[in-house]
mmCIF file of C-alpha atoms in Angstrom:
data_model
loop_
_atom_site.group_PDB
_atom_site.id
_atom_site.type_symbol
_atom_site.label_atom_id
_atom_site.label_comp_id
_atom_site.label_asym_id
_atom_site.label_seq_id
_atom_site.Cartn_x
_atom_site.Cartn_y
_atom_site.Cartn_z
ATOM 1 C CA MET T 1 0.000 0.000 0.000
ATOM 2 C CA PRO T 2 1.351 3.467 -0.846
ATOM 3 C CA LEU T 3 2.008 5.870 1.987
ATOM 4 C CA SER T 4 -0.562 8.602 2.527
ATOM 5 C CA VAL T 5 0.895 12.063 3.108
ATOM 6 C CA ALA T 6 -1.027 15.174 4.117
ATOM 7 C CA VAL T 7 0.568 18.610 3.955
ATOM 8 C CA LEU T 8 -0.443 21.592 6.079
ATOM 9 C CA MET T 9 0.818 24.703 4.325
ATOM 10 C CA ASP T 10 0.019 28.245 3.266
ATOM 11 C CA PRO T 11 -2.297 28.520 0.234
ATOM 12 C CA ILE T 12 -0.773 26.477 -2.558
ATOM 13 C CA ARG T 13 -2.324 28.771 -5.157
ATOM 14 C CA ALA T 14 0.038 31.584 -4.067
ATOM 15 C CA ILE T 15 3.394 29.775 -3.908
ATOM 16 C CA LYS T 16 6.349 30.398 -6.245
ATOM 17 C CA ILE T 17 7.187 26.895 -7.344
ATOM 18 C CA ALA T 18 10.744 27.693 -8.469
ATOM 19 C CA LYS T 19 11.645 28.534 -4.857
ATOM 20 C CA ASP T 20 9.162 26.603 -2.738
ATOM 21 C CA SER T 21 10.663 23.770 -0.700
ATOM 22 C CA THR T 22 7.269 22.343 0.237
ATOM 23 C CA PHE T 23 6.517 22.003 -3.468
ATOM 24 C CA ALA T 24 9.788 20.078 -3.914
ATOM 25 C CA MET T 25 8.642 17.681 -1.192
ATOM 26 C CA LEU T 26 5.251 17.228 -2.844
ATOM 27 C CA LEU T 27 6.820 16.504 -6.234
ATOM 28 C CA GLU T 28 9.070 13.864 -4.675
ATOM 29 C CA ALA T 29 6.251 12.313 -2.661
ATOM 30 C CA GLN T 30 4.131 12.028 -5.814
ATOM 31 C CA ARG T 31 7.077 10.533 -7.743
ATOM 32 C CA ARG T 32 7.284 7.839 -5.052
ATOM 33 C CA GLY T 33 3.625 6.984 -5.491
ATOM 34 C CA TYR T 34 2.426 8.448 -2.190
ATOM 35 C CA ASP T 35 -1.211 9.475 -1.911
ATOM 36 C CA LEU T 36 -1.169 13.243 -1.372
ATOM 37 C CA PHE T 37 -3.662 15.334 0.580
ATOM 38 C CA TYR T 38 -3.804 19.085 1.145
ATOM 39 C CA MET T 39 -5.020 21.212 4.034
ATOM 40 C CA GLU T 40 -4.737 24.723 5.439
ATOM 41 C CA GLN T 41 -5.108 25.939 9.009
ATOM 42 C CA ASP T 42 -8.898 26.189 8.827
ATOM 43 C CA ASP T 43 -9.045 22.503 7.946
ATOM 44 C CA LEU T 44 -7.916 21.185 11.346
ATOM 45 C CA ALA T 45 -10.210 20.101 14.178
ATOM 46 C CA LEU T 46 -10.036 18.130 17.418
ATOM 47 C CA ARG T 47 -13.070 16.111 18.523
ATOM 48 C CA ASP T 48 -13.151 14.038 21.702
ATOM 49 C CA GLY T 49 -9.360 13.960 21.676
ATOM 50 C CA VAL T 50 -9.126 12.738 18.073
ATOM 51 C CA ALA T 51 -7.471 14.907 15.396
ATOM 52 C CA PHE T 52 -9.559 15.501 12.278
ATOM 53 C CA ALA T 53 -8.775 17.343 9.062
ATOM 54 C CA ARG T 54 -10.674 18.387 5.988
ATOM 55 C CA LEU T 55 -8.391 16.830 3.380
ATOM 56 C CA ALA T 56 -8.414 17.426 -0.350
ATOM 57 C CA PRO T 57 -6.701 14.907 -2.669
ATOM 58 C CA LEU T 58 -3.767 16.701 -4.309
ATOM 59 C CA SER T 59 -1.727 16.228 -7.455
ATOM 60 C CA VAL T 60 1.169 18.441 -8.514
ATOM 61 C CA ARG T 61 3.252 19.104 -11.597
ATOM 62 C CA ASP T 62 6.335 21.233 -12.183
ATOM 63 C CA ASP T 63 4.606 23.710 -14.461
ATOM 64 C CA PRO T 64 4.276 27.431 -13.642
ATOM 65 C CA ALA T 65 1.166 27.598 -15.802
ATOM 66 C CA GLY T 66 -0.673 25.239 -13.446
ATOM 67 C CA TRP T 67 1.120 23.391 -10.680
ATOM 68 C CA TYR T 68 -1.638 21.668 -8.706
ATOM 69 C CA GLU T 69 -5.081 20.105 -8.819
ATOM 70 C CA LEU T 70 -7.307 19.509 -5.812
ATOM 71 C CA GLY T 71 -10.088 16.967 -5.465
ATOM 72 C CA ALA T 72 -13.152 17.293 -3.273
ATOM 73 C CA ALA T 73 -12.216 17.884 0.363
ATOM 74 C CA GLN T 74 -13.674 15.644 3.055
ATOM 75 C CA TRP T 75 -13.399 15.556 6.836
ATOM 76 C CA ARG T 76 -11.601 12.469 8.099
ATOM 77 C CA GLU T 77 -9.599 11.302 11.095
ATOM 78 C CA LEU T 78 -5.930 12.126 10.740
ATOM 79 C CA ARG T 79 -5.004 8.794 12.322
ATOM 80 C CA GLY T 80 -5.919 7.258 8.969
ATOM 81 C CA ILE T 81 -2.980 9.150 7.382
ATOM 82 C CA ASP T 82 0.596 7.853 7.525
ATOM 83 C CA MET T 83 2.432 11.179 7.573
ATOM 84 C CA VAL T 84 1.748 14.905 7.984
ATOM 85 C CA LEU T 85 4.183 17.513 6.698
ATOM 86 C CA MET T 86 3.747 20.595 8.898
ATOM 87 C CA ARG T 87 4.941 23.352 6.572
ATOM 88 C CA LYS T 88 3.040 26.444 7.694
ATOM 89 C CA ASP T 89 5.192 29.559 7.490
ATOM 90 C CA PRO T 90 5.723 31.798 10.537
ATOM 91 C CA PRO T 91 4.625 33.724 12.490
ATOM 92 C CA VAL T 92 4.437 31.124 15.226
ATOM 93 C CA ASP T 93 1.408 32.791 16.756
ATOM 94 C CA ALA T 94 -1.351 31.421 18.967
ATOM 95 C CA GLN T 95 -3.116 29.754 16.024
ATOM 96 C CA PHE T 96 0.103 28.029 14.935
ATOM 97 C CA ILE T 97 0.568 26.744 18.502
ATOM 98 C CA TYR T 98 -2.990 25.370 18.534
ATOM 99 C CA ASP T 99 -2.273 23.607 15.224
ATOM 100 C CA THR T 100 0.668 21.815 16.827
ATOM 101 C CA MET T 101 -1.612 20.644 19.647
ATOM 102 C CA VAL T 102 -4.005 19.067 17.146
ATOM 103 C CA LEU T 103 -1.100 17.473 15.297
ATOM 104 C CA GLU T 104 0.304 16.167 18.565
ATOM 105 C CA ALA T 105 -2.995 14.346 19.114
ATOM 106 C CA ALA T 106 -2.562 12.798 15.665
ATOM 107 C CA GLN T 107 1.001 11.876 16.565
ATOM 108 C CA ARG T 108 -0.217 10.040 19.687
ATOM 109 C CA ASP T 109 -2.428 8.000 17.391
ATOM 110 C CA GLY T 110 0.563 6.897 15.324
ATOM 111 C CA VAL T 111 0.815 9.543 12.620
ATOM 112 C CA ARG T 112 4.351 10.635 11.729
ATOM 113 C CA VAL T 113 4.444 14.447 11.911
ATOM 114 C CA ILE T 114 7.373 16.262 10.282
ATOM 115 C CA ASN T 115 8.613 18.268 12.197
ATOM 116 C CA ASP T 116 7.649 17.081 15.687
ATOM 117 C CA PRO T 117 4.797 19.296 16.966
ATOM 118 C CA ARG T 118 6.215 19.658 20.471
ATOM 119 C CA ALA T 119 9.577 20.744 19.075
ATOM 120 C CA LEU T 120 7.864 23.320 16.859
ATOM 121 C CA ARG T 121 6.364 24.838 20.002
ATOM 122 C CA ASP T 122 9.538 24.667 22.056
ATOM 123 C CA CYS T 123 12.138 25.767 19.505
ATOM 124 C CA ASN T 124 11.640 29.400 18.621
ATOM 125 C CA GLU T 125 13.831 30.016 15.594
ATOM 126 C CA LYS T 126 15.735 32.890 17.220
ATOM 127 C CA VAL T 127 15.868 31.683 20.854
ATOM 128 C CA PHE T 128 16.630 27.998 20.148
ATOM 129 C CA ALA T 129 19.943 28.996 18.562
ATOM 130 C CA LEU T 130 20.997 30.283 21.999
ATOM 131 C CA HIS T 131 21.126 26.659 23.172
ATOM 132 C CA PHE T 132 24.457 26.671 21.290
ATOM 133 C CA PRO T 133 26.227 29.852 22.485
ATOM 134 C CA GLN T 134 29.589 28.403 21.446
ATOM 135 C CA CYS T 135 28.407 28.766 17.839
ATOM 136 C CA MET T 136 27.017 32.302 18.052
ATOM 137 C CA ALA T 137 28.061 35.934 18.005
ATOM 138 C CA PRO T 138 27.087 37.966 21.122
ATOM 139 C CA THR T 139 23.278 38.009 21.292
ATOM 140 C CA LEU T 140 20.706 39.520 23.662
ATOM 141 C CA VAL T 141 16.968 38.811 23.839
ATOM 142 C CA ALA T 142 15.184 41.413 25.972
ATOM 143 C CA ARG T 143 12.082 43.577 26.343
ATOM 144 C CA ASP T 144 13.820 46.396 28.192
ATOM 145 C CA PRO T 145 14.841 49.223 25.805
ATOM 146 C CA ALA T 146 17.532 50.417 28.214
ATOM 147 C CA GLU T 147 19.188 46.993 28.218
ATOM 148 C CA LEU T 148 19.028 46.838 24.434
ATOM 149 C CA ARG T 149 20.600 50.308 24.202
ATOM 150 C CA ARG T 150 23.407 49.175 26.512
ATOM 151 C CA PHE T 151 24.036 46.173 24.256
ATOM 152 C CA VAL T 152 24.302 48.456 21.211
ATOM 153 C CA ALA T 153 26.718 50.747 23.056
ATOM 154 C CA GLU T 154 28.822 47.771 24.127
ATOM 155 C CA HIS T 155 29.178 46.214 20.678
ATOM 156 C CA GLY T 156 29.157 49.315 18.488
ATOM 157 C CA GLU T 157 27.184 47.879 15.561
ATOM 158 C CA VAL T 158 24.199 45.598 16.050
ATOM 159 C CA VAL T 159 21.328 43.985 14.167
ATOM 160 C CA LEU T 160 17.904 44.278 15.814
ATOM 161 C CA LYS T 161 15.043 41.972 14.844
ATOM 162 C CA PRO T 162 11.672 40.737 16.107
ATOM 163 C CA LEU T 163 11.433 37.352 17.776
ATOM 164 C CA ASP T 164 8.759 36.020 15.414
ATOM 165 C CA GLY T 165 9.734 37.484 12.043
ATOM 166 C CA MET T 166 10.764 35.799 8.799
ATOM 167 C CA GLY T 167 12.074 36.741 5.376
ATOM 168 C CA GLY T 168 14.100 39.666 6.693
ATOM 169 C CA ARG T 169 11.073 41.706 7.723
ATOM 170 C CA GLY T 170 11.458 44.144 10.614
ATOM 171 C CA ILE T 171 15.265 43.892 10.775
ATOM 172 C CA PHE T 172 17.382 46.973 11.522
ATOM 173 C CA ARG T 173 21.134 47.567 11.428
ATOM 174 C CA VAL T 174 22.180 50.227 13.917
ATOM 175 C CA ARG T 175 25.397 51.795 15.202
ATOM 176 C CA ALA T 176 26.021 53.181 18.669
ATOM 177 C CA GLY T 177 24.945 56.813 18.797
ATOM 178 C CA ASP T 178 22.430 56.469 15.948
ATOM 179 C CA PRO T 179 19.678 59.037 16.618
ATOM 180 C CA ASN T 180 17.103 56.600 15.184
ATOM 181 C CA LEU T 181 17.816 53.874 17.769
ATOM 182 C CA ASN T 182 14.969 54.893 20.078
ATOM 183 C CA SER T 183 12.520 54.871 17.170
ATOM 184 C CA MET T 184 13.710 51.413 16.128
ATOM 185 C CA LEU T 185 13.228 50.114 19.655
ATOM 186 C CA GLU T 186 9.775 51.693 19.874
ATOM 187 C CA THR T 187 8.860 49.849 16.666
ATOM 188 C CA LEU T 188 10.227 46.492 17.809
ATOM 189 C CA VAL T 189 9.604 46.505 21.563
ATOM 190 C CA GLY T 190 6.329 48.448 21.502
ATOM 191 C CA GLY T 191 4.323 48.762 24.680
ATOM 192 C CA ASP T 192 2.713 51.745 26.369
ATOM 193 C CA ALA T 193 4.239 54.531 28.465
ATOM 194 C CA HIS T 194 4.227 52.225 31.505
ATOM 195 C CA GLY T 195 6.021 49.402 29.710
ATOM 196 C CA GLU T 196 2.941 47.199 29.397
ATOM 197 C CA GLY T 197 2.693 45.053 26.290
ATOM 198 C CA ARG T 198 6.366 45.105 25.389
ATOM 199 C CA GLN T 199 7.664 42.463 22.973
ATOM 200 C CA PHE T 200 10.925 40.536 23.135
ATOM 201 C CA THR T 201 13.507 41.848 20.663
ATOM 202 C CA VAL T 202 16.736 40.195 19.485
ATOM 203 C CA ALA T 203 19.950 42.205 19.402
ATOM 204 C CA GLN T 204 22.944 40.531 17.764
ATOM 205 C CA LYS T 205 26.426 41.880 17.156
ATOM 206 C CA PHE T 206 26.722 42.793 13.478
ATOM 207 C CA ILE T 207 28.769 40.244 11.516
ATOM 208 C CA PRO T 208 30.601 41.984 8.614
ATOM 209 C CA GLN T 209 30.914 38.687 6.710
ATOM 210 C CA ILE T 210 27.258 39.134 5.705
ATOM 211 C CA SER T 211 28.742 40.673 2.549
ATOM 212 C CA ALA T 212 29.711 37.115 1.514
ATOM 213 C CA GLY T 213 26.203 35.851 2.232
ATOM 214 C CA ASP T 214 23.859 34.559 4.892
ATOM 215 C CA LYS T 215 24.250 30.811 4.348
ATOM 216 C CA ARG T 216 21.303 28.449 4.647
ATOM 217 C CA VAL T 217 22.595 25.039 5.734
ATOM 218 C CA LEU T 218 20.001 22.261 5.521
ATOM 219 C CA LEU T 219 20.052 19.254 7.866
ATOM 220 C CA ILE T 220 18.113 15.987 7.566
ATOM 221 C CA ASP T 221 17.954 14.028 10.812
ATOM 222 C CA GLY T 222 20.821 16.182 12.058
ATOM 223 C CA GLU T 223 23.086 15.446 9.060
ATOM 224 C CA PRO T 224 23.978 18.321 6.727
ATOM 225 C CA VAL T 225 23.388 18.536 3.008
ATOM 226 C CA PRO T 226 26.939 19.086 1.621
ATOM 227 C CA TYR T 227 26.104 22.443 0.005
ATOM 228 C CA ALA T 228 24.626 25.641 1.429
ATOM 229 C CA LEU T 229 22.836 28.505 -0.295
ATOM 230 C CA ALA T 230 24.654 31.769 0.385
ATOM 231 C CA ARG T 231 22.056 34.532 0.211
ATOM 232 C CA ILE T 232 24.113 37.570 -0.749
ATOM 233 C CA PRO T 233 22.881 41.132 -0.128
ATOM 234 C CA GLN T 234 22.542 43.315 -3.202
ATOM 235 C CA GLY T 235 23.316 47.016 -3.579
ATOM 236 C CA ASP T 236 23.030 49.000 -0.355
ATOM 237 C CA GLU T 237 20.921 46.301 1.330
ATOM 238 C CA PHE T 238 22.518 44.538 4.322
ATOM 239 C CA ARG T 239 19.960 41.720 4.466
ATOM 240 C CA GLY T 240 20.706 38.606 2.489
ATOM 241 C CA ASN T 241 17.203 37.098 2.663
ATOM 242 C CA LEU T 242 15.889 36.098 -0.755
ATOM 243 C CA ALA T 243 12.588 37.752 0.170
ATOM 244 C CA ALA T 244 14.556 40.994 0.714
ATOM 245 C CA GLY T 245 16.214 40.814 -2.714
ATOM 246 C CA GLY T 246 19.280 38.710 -1.868
ATOM 247 C CA ARG T 247 20.963 36.638 -4.585
ATOM 248 C CA GLY T 248 21.272 32.909 -3.924
ATOM 249 C CA GLU T 249 24.607 31.246 -4.697
ATOM 250 C CA GLY T 250 25.352 27.628 -3.817
ATOM 251 C CA VAL T 251 28.609 26.946 -1.966
ATOM 252 C CA PRO T 252 30.208 23.846 -0.422
ATOM 253 C CA LEU T 253 30.061 23.655 3.359
ATOM 254 C CA SER T 254 33.164 24.997 5.094
ATOM 255 C CA GLU T 255 34.921 23.254 7.972
ATOM 256 C CA ARG T 256 33.329 25.762 10.338
ATOM 257 C CA ASP T 257 29.860 25.029 8.865
ATOM 258 C CA ARG T 258 30.416 21.323 9.513
ATOM 259 C CA TRP T 259 31.603 22.027 13.053
ATOM 260 C CA ILE T 260 28.415 24.007 13.719
ATOM 261 C CA THR T 261 26.227 21.221 12.317
ATOM 262 C CA ALA T 262 28.060 18.704 14.517
ATOM 263 C CA GLN T 263 27.273 20.863 17.554
ATOM 264 C CA VAL T 264 23.591 21.237 16.686
ATOM 265 C CA GLY T 265 22.693 17.993 14.887
ATOM 266 C CA PRO T 266 22.384 15.587 17.836
ATOM 267 C CA GLU T 267 19.912 17.859 19.613
ATOM 268 C CA LEU T 268 17.840 18.191 16.452
ATOM 269 C CA ARG T 269 17.603 14.403 16.182
ATOM 270 C CA ARG T 270 16.697 14.086 19.857
ATOM 271 C CA ARG T 271 13.806 16.504 19.449
ATOM 272 C CA GLY T 272 12.389 14.942 16.273
ATOM 273 C CA LEU T 273 13.349 17.894 14.080
ATOM 274 C CA ARG T 274 13.776 15.945 10.862
ATOM 275 C CA PHE T 275 14.235 18.867 8.441
ATOM 276 C CA VAL T 276 15.948 22.048 9.648
ATOM 277 C CA GLY T 277 17.690 25.056 8.138
ATOM 278 C CA LEU T 278 20.570 26.754 9.953
ATOM 279 C CA ASP T 279 21.445 30.355 9.142
ATOM 280 C CA VAL T 280 25.213 30.926 9.275
ATOM 281 C CA ILE T 281 26.998 34.241 8.684
ATOM 282 C CA GLY T 282 30.779 34.020 8.581
ATOM 283 C CA ASP T 283 31.751 31.788 11.498
ATOM 284 C CA TYR T 284 28.516 32.230 13.426
ATOM 285 C CA LEU T 285 25.168 30.505 13.745
ATOM 286 C CA THR T 286 22.401 33.131 13.817
ATOM 287 C CA GLU T 287 19.111 31.183 13.600
ATOM 288 C CA ILE T 288 17.742 27.631 13.553
ATOM 289 C CA ASN T 289 14.742 27.437 11.211
ATOM 290 C CA VAL T 290 12.384 24.604 12.134
ATOM 291 C CA THR T 291 8.957 25.628 10.789
ATOM 292 C CA SER T 292 9.299 25.675 7.003
ATOM 293 C CA PRO T 293 12.969 25.868 5.935
ATOM 294 C CA THR T 294 13.544 26.827 2.314
ATOM 295 C CA CYS T 295 16.296 26.735 -0.359
ATOM 296 C CA VAL T 296 15.700 23.120 -1.493
ATOM 297 C CA ARG T 297 14.772 24.056 -5.060
ATOM 298 C CA GLU T 298 17.771 26.360 -5.507
ATOM 299 C CA LEU T 299 20.303 23.820 -4.224
ATOM 300 C CA ASP T 300 18.718 20.999 -6.212
ATOM 301 C CA ALA T 301 18.960 23.079 -9.390
ATOM 302 C CA GLN T 302 22.547 24.248 -8.853
ATOM 303 C CA PHE T 303 24.061 20.917 -7.783
ATOM 304 C CA GLY T 304 21.815 18.231 -9.250
ATOM 305 C CA LEU T 305 20.590 17.172 -5.815
ATOM 306 C CA ASN T 306 17.318 15.664 -4.648
ATOM 307 C CA ILE T 307 17.066 16.954 -1.091
ATOM 308 C CA ALA T 308 13.420 15.980 -0.705
ATOM 309 C CA GLY T 309 14.423 12.471 -1.748
ATOM 310 C CA LEU T 310 17.031 12.383 1.029
ATOM 311 C CA LEU T 311 14.366 13.491 3.496
ATOM 312 C CA PHE T 312 11.868 10.809 2.485
ATOM 313 C CA ASP T 313 14.609 8.169 2.466
ATOM 314 C CA ALA T 314 15.384 9.101 6.061
ATOM 315 C CA ILE T 315 11.721 8.989 7.028
ATOM 316 C CA GLU T 316 11.103 5.647 5.325
ATOM 317 C CA ASN T 317 14.180 4.068 6.904
ATOM 318 C CA ALA T 318 13.499 5.356 10.428
ATOM 319 C CA PRO T 319 12.090 2.959 13.028
ATOM 320 C CA ALA T 320 8.290 3.100 13.153
#
C-alpha cells in the first residue's frame, strides 16, 4: 500500500514553485507513489481527543502555468494518514501553537508528523539557537529598551530583529549613537508609556561577513546537506534574505559550517526535528529554522541534488 501524506501549508495557489521547498517535497512524494492530501489551518479540528482534518486529494506538476489540482475535500480522522508535513510559514502565533496541539494528538495516534509538533512549540527560531552559544556571536533577547541600548553601546554595531519574524522583515542595522535607535526600539519593543505590552527583541552583534552571504545550511535528521545557499545582499541592502532581494549562490560547506552542524545535529535528532535550516553568517550561527525551511529548489537546481528524496529516504528508513 502506498504511503498517505497530508501537507499543512500556506495557500498552494500563491506559492512560487521555483523557490518553494514544500513544493519540492510534494513533487518527490508524488514521484514515489504516495497518496497526497492538502489542508490549510482552517481545515484542522479536534473532537473528543481525536485529530480531524478536511483533506483534499492533491496532485502536482512542475509547471508554472498550473502546478496543482485539488479533489473534493472531506473531513476524516488524521489517524488514517501515515504522515503529515507541517509546513506552515511563521509567524508562530497562537493559532500556529494550537495547530501543533491538534497534530500532537494525531502523533499520539501513530501519525508521523514532520517536524515534531512539540519541538515546533519549544524551539523558537531565534531563541533555540541560543542553546548553542559556542556557535554564536554575542546576542541579547530582551524587552527592556535600556538593556538593548546598553548592548548596542557595548558592541558598536548591532542587528535588531523581532522574535517572530521571517524573510528579513522588521530587521534593523544600527550603530552606537544612531539618533534613530529609540525609534527602532519603539517599533520592535512596543508597549505603552508604563512598559505594558512590550515584545521581546533580538539584538545581535553585526557580523561583517554578511557581505559574503547569509548561508542556509540544511540538515536531515541532524546530518547536513553538503552544500549551502549563500544569500548575498545586493546594492546598499545589508539583508541577504531572498525575500529581501538577496541573490542565492550555492557553496560547499566549510569546515566551520560542519563544526556548527556537529554541535547542533544531535539535539535536532533528539527533538524529532527531521528537516531544519541553519542560518550561518561568517563563522557564526544566527538562527535555527524549524517551521518551514527553504532553499531546497535552488540547491537541487545548482548541484543536481534531490534533497526531498534524502528526506523521504530518512523517514522511510526510520524505526516506526
